[in-house]
Coordinates of C-alpha atoms and ligand atoms in Angstrom, one line a residue:
M1 CA 34.2 -13.8 -10.9
T2 CA 36.3 -15.5 -8.2
A3 CA 35.2 -15.8 -4.6
P4 CA 37.1 -13.8 -2.1
P5 CA 39.3 -16.0 0.1
Q6 CA 37.2 -17.7 2.8
Q7 CA 38.2 -17.1 6.4
E8 CA 35.4 -18.5 8.4
T9 CA 34.3 -17.5 11.9
A10 CA 31.1 -18.0 13.8
V11 CA 27.9 -16.2 14.8
G12 CA 26.5 -18.5 17.5
T13 CA 26.7 -22.0 15.9
A14 CA 26.4 -20.6 12.4
T15 CA 29.3 -20.0 10.0
V16 CA 30.4 -16.6 8.8
D17 CA 32.5 -16.2 5.7
D18 CA 35.1 -13.7 7.1
D19 CA 36.8 -12.8 10.3
T20 CA 36.3 -9.0 10.4
D21 CA 34.1 -7.4 13.0
E22 CA 32.8 -4.5 10.9
A23 CA 28.9 -4.3 10.7
R24 CA 28.4 -5.4 7.1
V25 CA 25.0 -6.3 5.8
V26 CA 24.3 -10.0 6.1
L27 CA 22.9 -12.6 3.7
L28 CA 21.9 -15.7 5.7
T29 CA 21.2 -19.1 4.3
V30 CA 20.0 -22.2 6.2
D31 CA 19.7 -25.7 4.9
D32 CA 19.9 -29.0 6.9
D33 CA 21.8 -30.6 4.2
A34 CA 25.3 -29.4 4.9
S35 CA 26.5 -29.9 1.4
V36 CA 23.6 -27.8 0.0
S37 CA 24.2 -25.2 2.7
R38 CA 27.9 -24.9 1.7
A39 CA 27.0 -24.7 -2.0
V40 CA 24.5 -21.9 -1.5
A41 CA 27.0 -20.0 0.6
R42 CA 29.7 -20.6 -2.0
D43 CA 27.6 -19.2 -4.8
L44 CA 26.5 -16.2 -2.7
R45 CA 30.0 -15.5 -1.7
R46 CA 31.2 -15.6 -5.3
R47 CA 28.9 -12.7 -6.3
Y48 CA 28.2 -10.9 -3.1
G49 CA 31.1 -11.7 -0.8
E50 CA 33.0 -8.5 -1.2
T51 CA 30.1 -6.3 -0.2
Y52 CA 28.0 -8.5 2.1
R53 CA 28.7 -10.9 4.9
I54 CA 27.4 -14.4 4.1
V55 CA 26.2 -16.4 7.1
R56 CA 25.2 -20.1 6.7
S57 CA 23.7 -22.5 9.1
S58 CA 22.5 -26.1 8.9
S59 CA 19.5 -26.0 11.2
A60 CA 16.7 -23.5 11.7
A61 CA 17.4 -23.4 15.4
D62 CA 21.1 -22.5 14.8
A63 CA 20.1 -19.9 12.2
L64 CA 17.7 -18.3 14.7
D65 CA 20.4 -18.2 17.3
A66 CA 22.7 -16.6 14.8
L67 CA 20.0 -14.0 14.0
R68 CA 19.6 -13.2 17.7
E69 CA 23.3 -12.6 18.0
L70 CA 23.4 -10.5 14.8
K71 CA 20.7 -8.4 16.3
L72 CA 22.8 -7.9 19.5
R73 CA 25.8 -7.0 17.4
G74 CA 23.8 -4.6 15.4
W75 CA 24.5 -6.2 12.1
P76 CA 21.7 -5.6 9.6
V77 CA 20.3 -8.6 7.7
A78 CA 19.1 -8.0 4.1
V79 CA 18.3 -11.5 2.8
L80 CA 17.2 -14.8 4.3
L81 CA 17.3 -18.0 2.1
A82 CA 15.7 -20.9 3.9
D83 CA 15.3 -24.5 2.8
Y84 CA 11.6 -25.6 3.1
R85 CA 12.1 -29.2 4.3
M86 CA 14.1 -29.1 7.5
P87 CA 13.5 -31.3 10.5
Q88 CA 12.0 -29.8 13.7
M89 CA 11.2 -26.5 12.1
N90 CA 10.5 -26.1 8.4
G91 CA 11.5 -23.1 6.3
I92 CA 8.2 -21.3 6.6
E93 CA 8.2 -21.6 10.4
F94 CA 11.8 -20.4 10.4
L95 CA 11.0 -17.3 8.2
E96 CA 8.1 -16.5 10.4
E97 CA 10.2 -16.3 13.5
A98 CA 13.1 -14.6 11.6
M99 CA 10.7 -11.9 10.6
D100 CA 10.2 -10.9 14.3
L101 CA 13.9 -10.3 14.5
F102 CA 14.6 -8.7 11.1
P103 CA 11.3 -7.5 9.6
L104 CA 13.0 -5.7 6.8
A105 CA 15.0 -8.7 5.5
R106 CA 13.7 -10.0 2.2
R107 CA 12.8 -13.7 2.3
A108 CA 13.1 -16.7 -0.1
L109 CA 12.3 -20.3 0.3
L110 CA 14.5 -23.0 -1.3
T111 CA 12.2 -25.9 -2.4
A112 CA 12.2 -29.1 -4.4
Y113 CA 9.8 -29.2 -7.3
A114 CA 7.4 -31.4 -5.2
D115 CA 7.1 -28.6 -2.6
T116 CA 6.0 -25.9 -5.0
N117 CA 2.5 -25.7 -3.4
A118 CA 4.0 -25.2 0.1
A119 CA 6.2 -22.4 -1.4
I120 CA 3.1 -20.7 -2.8
D121 CA 1.4 -21.0 0.5
A122 CA 4.4 -19.4 2.1
I123 CA 4.0 -16.3 -0.1
N124 CA 0.8 -15.7 1.8
V125 CA 1.6 -16.9 5.3
V126 CA 4.9 -15.2 5.8
D127 CA 5.0 -12.9 2.9
V128 CA 7.9 -14.7 1.2
D129 CA 9.2 -12.7 -1.7
H130 CA 10.4 -15.6 -3.8
Y131 CA 10.8 -19.3 -4.0
L132 CA 13.8 -20.9 -5.6
L133 CA 13.6 -24.4 -7.1
K134 CA 16.6 -26.6 -6.3
P135 CA 19.0 -27.0 -8.1
W136 CA 19.5 -23.3 -9.0
D137 CA 22.2 -23.9 -11.6
P138 CA 23.4 -21.9 -13.3
P139 CA 23.3 -19.3 -10.5
E140 CA 23.7 -16.4 -13.0
E141 CA 20.3 -17.3 -14.3
K142 CA 18.4 -18.7 -11.4
L143 CA 19.9 -17.5 -8.2
Y144 CA 21.5 -14.1 -8.7
P145 CA 18.6 -12.3 -10.4
V146 CA 16.4 -13.3 -7.4
V147 CA 19.0 -12.2 -4.8
D148 CA 19.6 -9.0 -6.8
A149 CA 15.9 -8.2 -6.7
M150 CA 15.7 -9.0 -3.0
L151 CA 18.7 -6.7 -2.2
Q152 CA 17.1 -3.9 -4.3
A153 CA 13.8 -4.4 -2.4
Y154 CA 15.7 -4.2 0.8
A155 CA 17.6 -1.1 -0.2
D156 CA 14.3 0.5 -1.2
E157 CA 12.7 -0.1 2.2
P158 CA 12.2 3.4 3.6
E159 CA 13.4 2.3 7.0
V160 CA 16.7 1.2 5.6
T161 CA 17.5 4.5 4.1
V162 CA 15.4 6.9 6.2
H163 CA 16.1 6.3 9.8
E164 CA 13.2 7.9 11.7
T165 CA 10.8 10.7 11.3
K166 CA 9.2 12.0 14.6
V167 CA 5.7 13.4 14.7
I168 CA 4.7 15.4 17.8
G169 CA 1.0 16.2 17.8
H170 CA -2.2 16.1 19.7
R171 CA -4.3 13.0 19.7
W172 CA -7.5 14.8 18.9
S173 CA -6.2 17.2 16.3
A174 CA -7.3 16.8 12.7
P175 CA -4.0 18.1 11.2
S176 CA -2.0 15.7 13.4
F177 CA -4.2 12.8 12.2
E178 CA -3.7 13.9 8.6
T179 CA 0.1 13.9 9.0
R180 CA 0.1 10.5 10.5
D181 CA -2.3 9.1 8.0
F182 CA -0.3 10.5 5.1
L183 CA 3.0 9.0 6.4
A184 CA 1.4 5.7 7.1
R185 CA -0.3 5.4 3.8
N186 CA 2.9 6.2 2.0
A187 CA 4.8 3.6 4.0
V188 CA 7.1 6.2 5.6
P189 CA 8.2 5.0 9.0
Y190 CA 7.6 7.5 11.8
R191 CA 7.4 7.6 15.6
W192 CA 4.4 9.3 17.2
F193 CA 4.7 11.5 20.4
A194 CA 1.8 13.0 22.2
S195 CA 2.5 16.7 22.8
D196 CA 1.2 16.5 26.3
E197 CA 3.4 13.6 27.4
P198 CA 7.0 14.0 28.7
D199 CA 8.8 12.7 25.6
G200 CA 6.7 14.9 23.3
E201 CA 7.3 18.0 25.5
R202 CA 11.0 17.2 25.5
L203 CA 11.2 17.0 21.7
L204 CA 9.2 20.3 21.4
R205 CA 11.7 22.0 23.7
A206 CA 14.7 20.6 21.8
A207 CA 13.2 21.8 18.5
E208 CA 12.5 25.2 20.2
V209 CA 8.9 25.2 19.1
G210 CA 5.7 25.6 21.1
A211 CA 2.7 23.4 21.2
E212 CA 0.4 26.1 19.8
T213 CA 0.7 24.9 16.2
L214 CA 0.7 21.2 15.8
P215 CA 1.9 18.8 14.5
V216 CA 5.6 19.3 14.5
V217 CA 7.6 16.9 12.4
I218 CA 11.3 16.3 13.0
T219 CA 12.9 14.7 9.9
P220 CA 15.6 12.0 10.1
T221 CA 18.2 14.7 9.3
G222 CA 17.0 16.8 12.2
G223 CA 15.0 19.3 10.2
T224 CA 11.9 20.7 11.9
L225 CA 8.6 21.3 10.1
V226 CA 5.7 23.0 11.8
A227 CA 2.2 22.0 10.6
P228 CA 3.6 21.1 7.2
S229 CA 1.4 20.8 4.1
T230 CA 1.5 17.3 2.6
T231 CA 3.7 18.5 -0.2
E232 CA 6.3 19.9 2.2
L233 CA 6.1 16.7 4.2
A234 CA 6.5 14.6 1.1
G235 CA 9.6 16.5 0.0
A236 CA 11.1 16.3 3.5
V237 CA 10.7 12.5 3.8
G238 CA 12.1 11.9 0.3
L239 CA 8.9 11.4 -1.8
S240 CA 9.2 12.9 -5.2
T241 CA 6.8 15.8 -5.9
T242 CA 7.9 17.3 -9.2
P243 CA 8.2 15.6 -12.6
A244 CA 11.8 15.0 -13.9
M245 CA 10.8 15.6 -17.5
D246 CA 8.4 17.7 -19.5
F247 CA 7.3 15.0 -21.9
Y248 CA 6.4 11.3 -21.4
D249 CA 5.0 8.5 -23.5
L250 CA 2.3 8.0 -21.0
V251 CA 1.0 9.9 -18.0
V252 CA -1.2 7.9 -15.6
V253 CA -3.3 9.9 -13.2
G254 CA -4.1 8.2 -9.9
A255 CA -2.0 5.5 -8.2
G256 CA -4.7 3.1 -6.9
P257 CA -4.7 -0.5 -8.3
A258 CA -5.7 0.6 -11.8
G259 CA -3.0 3.3 -12.0
L260 CA -0.4 1.1 -10.5
G261 CA -1.4 -1.8 -12.8
A262 CA -1.0 0.5 -15.8
A263 CA 2.3 1.9 -14.6
V264 CA 3.8 -1.6 -14.1
Y265 CA 2.8 -2.8 -17.5
A266 CA 3.7 0.5 -19.3
A267 CA 7.1 0.9 -17.7
S268 CA 7.9 -2.8 -18.1
E269 CA 7.1 -2.5 -21.8
G270 CA 9.5 0.4 -22.2
L271 CA 7.1 3.4 -22.2
R272 CA 8.4 6.5 -20.4
T273 CA 5.8 6.6 -17.7
L274 CA 4.8 9.2 -15.1
L275 CA 2.4 8.2 -12.4
V276 CA 0.7 11.1 -10.7
E277 CA -0.9 10.6 -7.3
R278 CA -2.6 13.3 -5.2
Q279 CA -2.3 11.6 -1.8
A280 CA -0.8 8.2 -1.3
T281 CA -0.2 5.1 -3.5
G282 CA -2.8 2.4 -3.1
G283 CA -6.0 4.4 -3.4
Q284 CA -9.0 2.8 -1.8
A285 CA -7.3 -0.6 -1.9
G286 CA -4.6 0.7 0.3
Q287 CA -7.2 1.2 3.0
S288 CA -8.5 -2.3 2.9
S289 CA -7.5 -4.3 5.9
R290 CA -7.9 -7.6 4.1
I291 CA -8.6 -8.3 0.4
E292 CA -9.9 -11.8 0.4
N293 CA -10.7 -12.2 -3.3
Y294 CA -7.6 -11.1 -5.2
L295 CA -6.3 -13.9 -7.4
G296 CA -3.4 -15.8 -6.0
F297 CA -3.9 -14.9 -2.3
P298 CA -6.0 -17.7 -0.8
D299 CA -5.5 -16.4 2.7
G300 CA -6.1 -12.8 1.7
V301 CA -3.7 -9.9 1.7
S302 CA -3.8 -6.5 3.3
G303 CA -4.4 -3.7 0.7
A304 CA -1.4 -1.8 2.0
Q305 CA 0.9 -4.8 1.4
L306 CA -0.5 -5.5 -2.0
T307 CA -0.2 -2.0 -3.3
E308 CA 3.2 -1.4 -1.6
R309 CA 4.5 -4.3 -3.7
A310 CA 2.9 -2.9 -6.8
R311 CA 4.5 0.5 -6.1
R312 CA 7.9 -1.1 -5.8
Q313 CA 7.3 -3.1 -8.9
A314 CA 6.4 0.0 -10.9
I315 CA 9.5 1.9 -9.7
K316 CA 11.7 -1.1 -10.4
F317 CA 10.5 -1.1 -14.0
G318 CA 11.4 2.6 -14.3
A319 CA 8.1 4.4 -13.8
E320 CA 8.4 7.8 -12.2
L321 CA 6.0 8.3 -9.3
L322 CA 4.9 11.8 -8.0
T323 CA 3.2 12.0 -4.7
T324 CA 1.0 14.9 -3.5
S325 CA 0.5 15.9 -7.1
D326 CA -3.0 16.7 -7.9
A327 CA -3.9 16.7 -11.6
T328 CA -6.1 19.8 -12.1
A329 CA -6.6 20.0 -15.9
L330 CA -6.3 18.0 -19.1
A331 CA -6.0 19.6 -22.5
S332 CA -5.1 18.6 -26.0
S333 CA -2.6 20.4 -28.2
G334 CA -2.8 18.6 -31.6
W335 CA -2.0 15.0 -30.8
T336 CA -0.2 15.8 -27.6
R337 CA -2.1 15.5 -24.3
V338 CA -1.2 18.0 -21.5
V339 CA -1.9 17.3 -17.8
S340 CA -1.6 20.4 -15.5
L341 CA -0.6 19.8 -11.8
Q342 CA -1.8 21.9 -8.9
D343 CA 1.8 23.3 -8.4
G344 CA 1.8 24.8 -11.8
H345 CA 3.8 22.2 -13.6
K346 CA 2.5 20.9 -17.0
V347 CA 3.4 17.5 -18.3
A348 CA 2.8 16.5 -21.9
A349 CA 2.4 13.0 -23.2
H350 CA 1.4 11.0 -26.2
S351 CA -1.3 9.2 -24.2
V352 CA -3.0 9.6 -20.8
I353 CA -4.7 7.0 -18.5
I354 CA -7.2 8.4 -16.0
A355 CA -7.4 6.1 -13.0
T356 CA -8.6 8.5 -10.3
G357 CA -11.1 6.2 -8.6
V358 CA -13.7 7.2 -6.2
S359 CA -13.8 8.3 -2.5
Y360 CA -16.4 8.0 0.2
R361 CA -19.2 10.5 0.2
D362 CA -19.4 12.8 3.2
L363 CA -21.8 11.8 6.0
D364 CA -24.3 14.5 6.0
A365 CA -25.4 15.0 9.6
P366 CA -24.9 18.0 12.0
G367 CA -21.6 18.0 13.9
V368 CA -19.9 15.4 11.6
A369 CA -17.9 17.8 9.5
D370 CA -16.5 19.6 12.5
L371 CA -15.3 16.4 14.1
A372 CA -13.6 15.0 11.0
G373 CA -10.1 13.8 12.0
R374 CA -11.0 14.2 15.7
G375 CA -13.0 11.0 16.2
V376 CA -14.8 10.9 12.8
Y377 CA -12.8 9.2 10.0
Y378 CA -13.5 8.3 6.4
G379 CA -12.1 4.9 5.6
S380 CA -10.5 2.6 8.1
A381 CA -7.7 4.9 9.3
P382 CA -5.2 2.2 10.6
T383 CA -3.4 4.9 12.6
E384 CA -6.3 5.0 14.9
V385 CA -6.3 1.3 15.8
E386 CA -4.2 1.7 19.0
D387 CA -6.6 4.4 20.2
C388 CA -9.6 2.1 19.7
A389 CA -8.3 -0.4 22.2
D390 CA -11.1 -1.3 24.7
R391 CA -13.4 1.4 23.3
D392 CA -16.8 1.2 21.6
V393 CA -16.3 1.8 17.9
Y394 CA -19.1 2.7 15.5
I395 CA -19.0 2.1 11.7
V396 CA -21.4 3.5 9.2
G397 CA -22.1 1.5 6.1
G398 CA -23.3 -1.9 5.0
A399 CA -21.0 -2.9 2.2
N400 CA -17.9 -5.1 2.2
S401 CA -15.5 -2.2 3.1
A402 CA -17.5 -1.5 6.3
G403 CA -17.6 -5.2 7.1
Q404 CA -13.9 -5.6 6.7
A405 CA -13.3 -2.6 8.9
A406 CA -15.7 -4.1 11.6
V407 CA -13.6 -7.3 11.6
F408 CA -10.4 -5.3 11.7
F409 CA -11.4 -3.1 14.6
S410 CA -13.0 -6.0 16.5
R411 CA -9.4 -7.2 17.2
V412 CA -8.8 -4.4 19.6
A413 CA -12.1 -2.6 20.4
R414 CA -14.4 -3.5 23.3
S415 CA -17.3 -3.5 20.9
V416 CA -18.0 -2.6 17.2
T417 CA -21.4 -1.5 16.1
L418 CA -22.3 -1.5 12.4
L419 CA -24.9 1.2 11.6
V420 CA -26.7 0.2 8.4
R421 CA -29.4 2.3 6.7
G422 CA -30.9 -0.7 5.0
D423 CA -32.8 -3.5 6.6
G424 CA -29.8 -5.9 6.7
L425 CA -26.5 -6.7 5.2
E426 CA -27.6 -9.4 2.8
R427 CA -28.0 -7.2 -0.2
S428 CA -24.8 -5.2 0.2
M429 CA -22.2 -7.5 1.8
S430 CA -20.6 -10.7 0.7
H431 CA -22.0 -13.9 2.2
S432 CA -18.6 -15.0 3.6
L433 CA -18.1 -11.6 5.3
I434 CA -21.6 -11.7 6.9
E435 CA -20.7 -15.2 8.2
Q436 CA -17.4 -14.0 9.6
I437 CA -19.1 -11.0 11.3
S438 CA -21.8 -13.2 12.9
G439 CA -19.0 -15.3 14.4
I440 CA -17.4 -12.4 16.2
A441 CA -19.3 -11.7 19.5
S442 CA -18.1 -8.1 19.9
I443 CA -19.6 -7.0 16.6
S444 CA -23.3 -6.1 16.5
V445 CA -25.3 -4.9 13.5
R446 CA -28.0 -2.3 13.8
P447 CA -30.1 -2.3 10.6
C448 CA -32.4 0.7 9.7
T449 CA -30.2 3.0 11.8
V450 CA -28.6 6.3 10.8
V451 CA -26.4 8.9 12.5
E452 CA -28.6 11.9 13.3
E453 CA -26.0 14.1 14.9
A454 CA -22.4 13.9 16.2
H455 CA -21.5 15.8 19.4
G456 CA -18.2 16.7 21.0
I457 CA -16.0 19.7 21.8
D458 CA -12.4 18.7 21.3
H459 CA -13.3 15.4 19.8
L460 CA -16.2 13.0 19.2
E461 CA -18.0 12.2 22.5
K462 CA -21.5 11.2 21.6
L463 CA -23.7 10.2 18.7
T464 CA -27.4 10.6 18.2
L465 CA -28.8 7.6 16.4
R466 CA -32.2 7.2 14.8
Q467 CA -34.0 4.0 14.2
L468 CA -35.7 4.5 10.8
S469 CA -38.5 2.0 11.2
T470 CA -39.7 3.2 14.6
G471 CA -38.3 6.8 14.6
A472 CA -36.8 6.2 18.0
V473 CA -33.8 8.3 18.9
E474 CA -31.0 7.2 21.1
H475 CA -27.8 8.8 22.4
V476 CA -24.7 6.7 22.7
H477 CA -21.3 7.4 24.1
A478 CA -18.7 7.2 21.2
T479 CA -15.1 8.2 20.6
H480 CA -14.6 6.7 17.1
L481 CA -16.9 6.7 14.1
F482 CA -15.6 5.3 10.8
V483 CA -17.6 6.2 7.7
F484 CA -17.9 3.9 4.7
I485 CA -20.8 5.2 2.6
G486 CA -21.3 5.4 -1.2
A487 CA -18.7 6.7 -3.5
T488 CA -18.2 9.7 -5.8
P489 CA -15.8 9.8 -8.7
H490 CA -12.9 12.3 -8.8
T491 CA -13.7 13.9 -12.2
E492 CA -14.7 17.5 -11.5
W493 CA -11.4 18.6 -13.1
L494 CA -12.5 16.9 -16.4
S495 CA -15.8 18.5 -16.7
G496 CA -16.3 19.8 -20.2
V497 CA -13.2 17.9 -21.4
L498 CA -14.3 14.3 -21.2
E499 CA -17.9 13.0 -21.5
R500 CA -19.2 11.9 -18.2
D501 CA -22.5 10.3 -17.0
E502 CA -24.9 12.1 -14.7
R503 CA -23.0 10.9 -11.6
G504 CA -19.6 12.1 -12.9
F505 CA -18.3 8.7 -14.0
I506 CA -16.3 8.9 -17.3
L507 CA -17.9 7.3 -20.4
T508 CA -15.7 5.1 -22.6
G509 CA -15.9 2.9 -25.7
S510 CA -19.4 1.9 -26.9
D511 CA -21.1 4.0 -24.1
L512 CA -20.0 7.1 -26.1
T513 CA -21.7 6.2 -29.4
V514 CA -25.4 7.1 -29.4
D515 CA -27.4 5.9 -32.4
R516 CA -24.1 5.1 -34.1
R517 CA -23.0 8.7 -33.7
R518 CA -19.5 9.3 -32.3
P519 CA -19.0 11.7 -29.4
P520 CA -19.0 15.5 -30.3
G521 CA -15.5 16.6 -31.5
W522 CA -14.3 13.1 -32.0
P523 CA -11.7 13.6 -34.8
L524 CA -11.0 10.0 -36.0
E525 CA -12.5 7.7 -38.6
R526 CA -13.0 5.0 -36.1
D527 CA -15.2 4.5 -33.0
P528 CA -13.6 5.0 -29.6
W529 CA -12.0 1.7 -28.4
P530 CA -13.0 0.0 -25.2
L531 CA -11.6 2.1 -22.2
E532 CA -11.0 5.0 -24.5
S533 CA -12.7 8.3 -23.5
S534 CA -14.2 11.0 -25.8
V535 CA -10.7 12.3 -26.5
P536 CA -8.5 9.9 -28.5
G537 CA -5.5 8.5 -26.7
V538 CA -7.0 9.3 -23.2
F539 CA -8.0 6.0 -21.6
V540 CA -10.0 5.5 -18.4
T541 CA -9.6 2.6 -16.0
G542 CA -10.9 1.3 -12.7
D543 CA -13.7 2.7 -10.5
V544 CA -13.8 6.1 -12.2
R545 CA -15.0 4.6 -15.4
A546 CA -18.8 4.5 -16.0
S547 CA -20.1 0.9 -15.6
S548 CA -16.9 -0.5 -14.3
I549 CA -16.8 -3.4 -11.9
K550 CA -15.6 -2.0 -8.6
R551 CA -13.0 -4.5 -7.7
V552 CA -9.2 -4.6 -7.3
A553 CA -8.8 -7.3 -9.9
S554 CA -10.8 -5.5 -12.6
A555 CA -9.0 -2.2 -11.9
V556 CA -5.6 -3.9 -12.3
G557 CA -6.8 -5.8 -15.4
E558 CA -8.1 -2.6 -17.0
G559 CA -4.8 -0.9 -16.2
A560 CA -3.0 -3.6 -18.2
M561 CA -5.5 -3.5 -21.0
A562 CA -5.3 0.3 -21.3
V563 CA -1.5 0.1 -21.8
T564 CA -2.0 -2.3 -24.7
L565 CA -4.5 0.1 -26.2
A566 CA -2.1 3.0 -25.7
H567 CA 0.6 1.0 -27.6
R568 CA -1.9 0.5 -30.4
Y569 CA -2.8 4.2 -30.3
L570 CA 0.9 5.2 -30.4
A571 CA 1.7 2.9 -33.3
P572 CA -1.4 2.8 -35.5
Ligands
LIG1 C1 -12.1 -0.4 2.7 C2 -12.2 -1.0 1.3 C3 -12.1 -2.3 1.1 C4 -12.2 -2.9 -0.2 N1 -12.0 -4.3 -0.3 C5 -12.0 -4.8 -1.5 C6 -11.8 -6.2 -1.6 O1 -11.7 -7.0 -0.6 N2 -11.8 -6.8 -2.9 C7 -11.9 -6.0 -4.0 O2 -11.8 -6.5 -5.1 N3 -12.1 -4.7 -3.9 C8 -12.2 -4.1 -2.7 N4 -12.4 -2.7 -2.6 C9 -12.6 -1.9 -3.8 C10 -11.3 -1.6 -4.5 O3 -10.4 -1.1 -3.5 C11 -11.5 -0.6 -5.6 O4 -12.4 -1.2 -6.5 C12 -10.1 -0.3 -6.2 O5 -9.3 0.3 -5.3 C13 -10.3 0.7 -7.4 O6 -9.1 1.0 -7.9 P1 -8.8 2.4 -8.7 O7 -7.4 2.4 -9.0 O8 -9.8 2.4 -9.8 O9 -9.2 3.6 -7.8 P2 -8.8 4.0 -6.3 O10 -8.4 2.9 -5.5 O11 -9.9 4.9 -5.8 O12 -7.5 4.9 -6.6 C14 -7.6 6.2 -7.2 C15 -6.4 7.0 -6.8 O13 -6.4 8.2 -7.6 C16 -5.9 9.3 -6.8 N5 -6.5 10.5 -7.4 C17 -7.8 10.9 -7.5 N6 -7.9 12.1 -8.1 C18 -6.6 12.5 -8.5 C19 -6.1 13.6 -9.2 N7 -6.9 14.6 -9.7 N8 -4.8 13.7 -9.3 C20 -4.0 12.7 -8.8 N9 -4.4 11.6 -8.2 C21 -5.7 11.5 -8.0 C22 -6.5 9.0 -5.5 O14 -5.9 9.7 -4.4 C23 -6.3 7.5 -5.4 O15 -5.1 7.1 -4.8 C24 -12.4 -2.1 -1.3 C25 -12.5 -0.7 -1.1 C26 -12.4 -0.2 0.1 C27 -12.5 1.3 0.3

């Protein structure tokens, strides 16, 4: 391929490869070695010059100036390639500042072999997508695949294709909260307008709808939805809700870490894979404000970020993802497994992986159920962070998830109180998290304390707390209560189909053979494999599996392992 003729102009002090003024998407490269900078730009131009505008710069400061000017001109930036070793400001610092200007641009660091560690650090610090070792010859093998992947990731960003969804609702309305939570957890960008503020009132008037039934959602194409169901909402914002085919090699139910892990491995290994998710990709992990113990992320990673990457990865490999699709039944027809969805669709497959995880148990105290979504939230509900500013936040639970939430909310709240039924955190929370909490002055821990009652008319206003050791009762003013207590598995729909333990977790492998007897109805001349349920070819991964380790890493690992077993099952 030959490079288009080069007619250079300037953006600030940076060089642009053409002299037109049309708003083409930009690929920017910065390297203080002018010859390297020219070489990168040349290689980029050769492959991408006809479609994209290539901007190059030989210092981080110049590149930042160029980005500011691009912002003013309204030219989008898709890719940033920055040299690591630059004087004054290194590549990581540059990318960090560049992210403020173009948060959607995908980022790569150019490094020498000796700087590989710095590049790996960068993946955590500034969420760098790739690092490229210099030299990158031949570009067809070392540079273009990386840039192609970055361009694809950029194009897949919902904000790039979908401009803006507007949600007009009431702050203390449960349906309004559910809509915002759903959009946020599915990484759909939206703007929130309170229905009783001027902008919200204006939008309601423009859409010709009253404020009686909220929320009202205005889609980027101008469509209006009044109090939509999550399925309507998913369809309107471009999330897929119905399967494209009737038959797959593998259906994975649940898109938490275990299901995402399975989908990535299955699709990358060529299996026609359908991933069915009832709510939002990420599962519980998507609610974690900071996962500190996942391999390869020494500075931690937010659950939303980790699972969003996994979602993109699964789709990139060709997995089909259905959102707001609730699996309601599993049946066998000979060697075919059939999963029914709540909308009436049935999908058949050679093999099925159940990865439906667990969710928090309801807090059983008077008043709590009525105020759910109106001050009482299950999980960390990141959409509520802004509303917690300078308020007193209460969190129920003594495990790591509650501790992480306490740290997360302490950044904005006036005070955070952890209400713990047990006599302390030591038995239920990791040592490092306990230390972190004890170092934050605004967090206090109240052991042996339970919520006796929640009070409020429109929204949560007050809690009655009971001290278990003394029996003393106290009323506290509270607007936000986040609940993180024990978990129950999502397996009601499998009752009578798969063997479960007394708490509903699904039995697999050797747990199914009692006194060397295989499970009732087991048709094969072999024992169930590890992760295999009481129905051959149906595998179970992650938190929903009896005696599993409740961790992101083990869920992902089991997802990968189940795919290998599914292969073995498909080709005995
Ligand atoms: C706040 C919080 C913080 C955490 N922090 C950490 C941490 O720091 N480190 C760590 O290792 N672990 C952490 N965990 C635990 C970790 O998130 C879980 O172990 C992990 O998410 C389990 O993954 P999973 O895929 O098995 O299940 P889940 O994450 O529970 O995902 C299951 C998915 O299945 C979907 N689903 C359920 N039923 C159906 C159905 N019938 N049809 C379709 N879809 C269905 C659900 O909507 C959900 O998306 C944390 C958990 C929480 C809640």
